[in-house]
Amino acid sequence: MDLEQLKKLMEKERRELNRMATLHGLRDERVLDKSSRLDRIMDKYLHTKRAINGDNQAHP
């Protein structure tokens, strides 16, 4: 998955998380699961971005 796809997925998951938190509350297990999923996507985004930036710095 490229950075743009990950960014769009993060935005989608964030919207869903906000909607779920409003409906079910912040301590609901489904909300916590969605939050964990968003965290994993964000980690993947940052890892991918660092890898790309590292490649760009290695090849000026």
JSON list of C-alpha atoms in Angstrom, two decimals:
[
{"chain": "A", "resi": 1, "resn": "MET", "atom": "CA", "xyz": [0.00, 0.00, 0.00]},
{"chain": "A", "resi": 2, "resn": "ASP", "atom": "CA", "xyz": [1.42, 3.41, -0.90]},
{"chain": "A", "resi": 3, "resn": "LEU", "atom": "CA", "xyz": [1.34, 6.55, 1.24]},
{"chain": "A", "resi": 4, "resn": "GLU", "atom": "CA", "xyz": [-1.72, 8.02, -0.43]},
{"chain": "A", "resi": 5, "resn": "GLN", "atom": "CA", "xyz": [-3.73, 4.83, 0.07]},
{"chain": "A", "resi": 6, "resn": "LEU", "atom": "CA", "xyz": [-2.66, 4.65, 3.71]},
{"chain": "A", "resi": 7, "resn": "LYS", "atom": "CA", "xyz": [-3.59, 8.30, 4.21]},
{"chain": "A", "resi": 8, "resn": "LYS", "atom": "CA", "xyz": [-7.07, 7.73, 2.78]},
{"chain": "A", "resi": 9, "resn": "LEU", "atom": "CA", "xyz": [-7.49, 4.62, 4.90]},
{"chain": "A", "resi": 10, "resn": "MET", "atom": "CA", "xyz": [-6.44, 6.55, 8.03]},
{"chain": "A", "resi": 11, "resn": "GLU", "atom": "CA", "xyz": [-9.01, 9.25, 7.27]},
{"chain": "A", "resi": 12, "resn": "LYS", "atom": "CA", "xyz": [-11.74, 6.64, 6.74]},
{"chain": "A", "resi": 13, "resn": "GLU", "atom": "CA", "xyz": [-10.87, 4.78, 9.94]},
{"chain": "A", "resi": 14, "resn": "ARG", "atom": "CA", "xyz": [-10.71, 8.04, 11.91]},
{"chain": "A", "resi": 15, "resn": "ARG", "atom": "CA", "xyz": [-14.19, 9.02, 10.72]},
{"chain": "A", "resi": 16, "resn": "GLU", "atom": "CA", "xyz": [-15.53, 5.59, 11.66]},
{"chain": "A", "resi": 17, "resn": "LEU", "atom": "CA", "xyz": [-13.81, 5.77, 15.05]},
{"chain": "A", "resi": 18, "resn": "ASN", "atom": "CA", "xyz": [-15.38, 9.16, 15.79]},
{"chain": "A", "resi": 19, "resn": "ARG", "atom": "CA", "xyz": [-18.81, 7.91, 14.75]},
{"chain": "A", "resi": 20, "resn": "MET", "atom": "CA", "xyz": [-18.50, 4.78, 16.86]},
{"chain": "A", "resi": 21, "resn": "ALA", "atom": "CA", "xyz": [-17.26, 6.73, 19.88]},
{"chain": "A", "resi": 22, "resn": "THR", "atom": "CA", "xyz": [-20.27, 9.02, 19.63]},
{"chain": "A", "resi": 23, "resn": "LEU", "atom": "CA", "xyz": [-22.66, 6.08, 19.40]},
{"chain": "A", "resi": 24, "resn": "HIS", "atom": "CA", "xyz": [-21.10, 3.69, 21.89]},
{"chain": "A", "resi": 25, "resn": "GLY", "atom": "CA", "xyz": [-18.81, 5.72, 24.16]},
{"chain": "A", "resi": 26, "resn": "LEU", "atom": "CA", "xyz": [-15.05, 5.76, 24.46]},
{"chain": "A", "resi": 27, "resn": "ARG", "atom": "CA", "xyz": [-14.80, 2.65, 26.64]},
{"chain": "A", "resi": 28, "resn": "ASP", "atom": "CA", "xyz": [-16.77, 0.36, 24.36]},
{"chain": "A", "resi": 29, "resn": "GLU", "atom": "CA", "xyz": [-14.72, -2.64, 23.21]},
{"chain": "A", "resi": 30, "resn": "ARG", "atom": "CA", "xyz": [-15.59, -1.98, 19.54]},
{"chain": "A", "resi": 31, "resn": "VAL", "atom": "CA", "xyz": [-14.30, 1.58, 19.84]},
{"chain": "A", "resi": 32, "resn": "LEU", "atom": "CA", "xyz": [-11.10, 0.40, 21.50]},
{"chain": "A", "resi": 33, "resn": "ASP", "atom": "CA", "xyz": [-10.60, -2.20, 18.75]},
{"chain": "A", "resi": 34, "resn": "LYS", "atom": "CA", "xyz": [-11.13, 0.45, 16.06]},
{"chain": "A", "resi": 35, "resn": "SER", "atom": "CA", "xyz": [-8.67, 2.74, 17.83]},
{"chain": "A", "resi": 36, "resn": "SER", "atom": "CA", "xyz": [-6.07, -0.04, 17.88]},
{"chain": "A", "resi": 37, "resn": "ARG", "atom": "CA", "xyz": [-6.64, -0.67, 14.18]},
{"chain": "A", "resi": 38, "resn": "LEU", "atom": "CA", "xyz": [-6.14, 3.03, 13.45]},
{"chain": "A", "resi": 39, "resn": "ASP", "atom": "CA", "xyz": [-2.93, 2.98, 15.50]},
{"chain": "A", "resi": 40, "resn": "ARG", "atom": "CA", "xyz": [-1.59, 0.09, 13.41]},
{"chain": "A", "resi": 41, "resn": "ILE", "atom": "CA", "xyz": [-2.44, 1.89, 10.17]},
{"chain": "A", "resi": 42, "resn": "MET", "atom": "CA", "xyz": [-0.74, 5.05, 11.43]},
{"chain": "A", "resi": 43, "resn": "ASP", "atom": "CA", "xyz": [2.34, 3.05, 12.39]},
{"chain": "A", "resi": 44, "resn": "LYS", "atom": "CA", "xyz": [2.41, 1.51, 8.90]},
{"chain": "A", "resi": 45, "resn": "TYR", "atom": "CA", "xyz": [2.06, 4.98, 7.34]},
{"chain": "A", "resi": 46, "resn": "LEU", "atom": "CA", "xyz": [4.94, 6.39, 9.40]},
{"chain": "A", "resi": 47, "resn": "HIS", "atom": "CA", "xyz": [7.14, 3.36, 8.73]},
{"chain": "A", "resi": 48, "resn": "THR", "atom": "CA", "xyz": [6.45, 3.62, 4.99]},
{"chain": "A", "resi": 49, "resn": "LYS", "atom": "CA", "xyz": [7.08, 7.37, 4.98]},
{"chain": "A", "resi": 50, "resn": "ARG", "atom": "CA", "xyz": [10.38, 6.95, 6.83]},
{"chain": "A", "resi": 51, "resn": "ALA", "atom": "CA", "xyz": [11.44, 4.23, 4.40]},
{"chain": "A", "resi": 52, "resn": "ILE", "atom": "CA", "xyz": [10.68, 6.49, 1.44]},
{"chain": "A", "resi": 53, "resn": "ASN", "atom": "CA", "xyz": [12.43, 9.47, 3.00]},
{"chain": "A", "resi": 54, "resn": "GLY", "atom": "CA", "xyz": [15.41, 7.31, 3.89]},
{"chain": "A", "resi": 55, "resn": "ASP", "atom": "CA", "xyz": [15.62, 6.13, 0.28]},
{"chain": "A", "resi": 56, "resn": "ASN", "atom": "CA", "xyz": [15.44, 9.71, -0.96]},
{"chain": "A", "resi": 57, "resn": "GLN", "atom": "CA", "xyz": [18.22, 10.82, 1.39]},
{"chain": "A", "resi": 58, "resn": "ALA", "atom": "CA", "xyz": [20.43, 7.91, 0.36]},
{"chain": "A", "resi": 59, "resn": "HIS", "atom": "CA", "xyz": [20.04, 8.83, -3.34]},
{"chain": "A", "resi": 60, "resn": "PRO", "atom": "CA", "xyz": [20.32, 12.62, -3.71]}
]
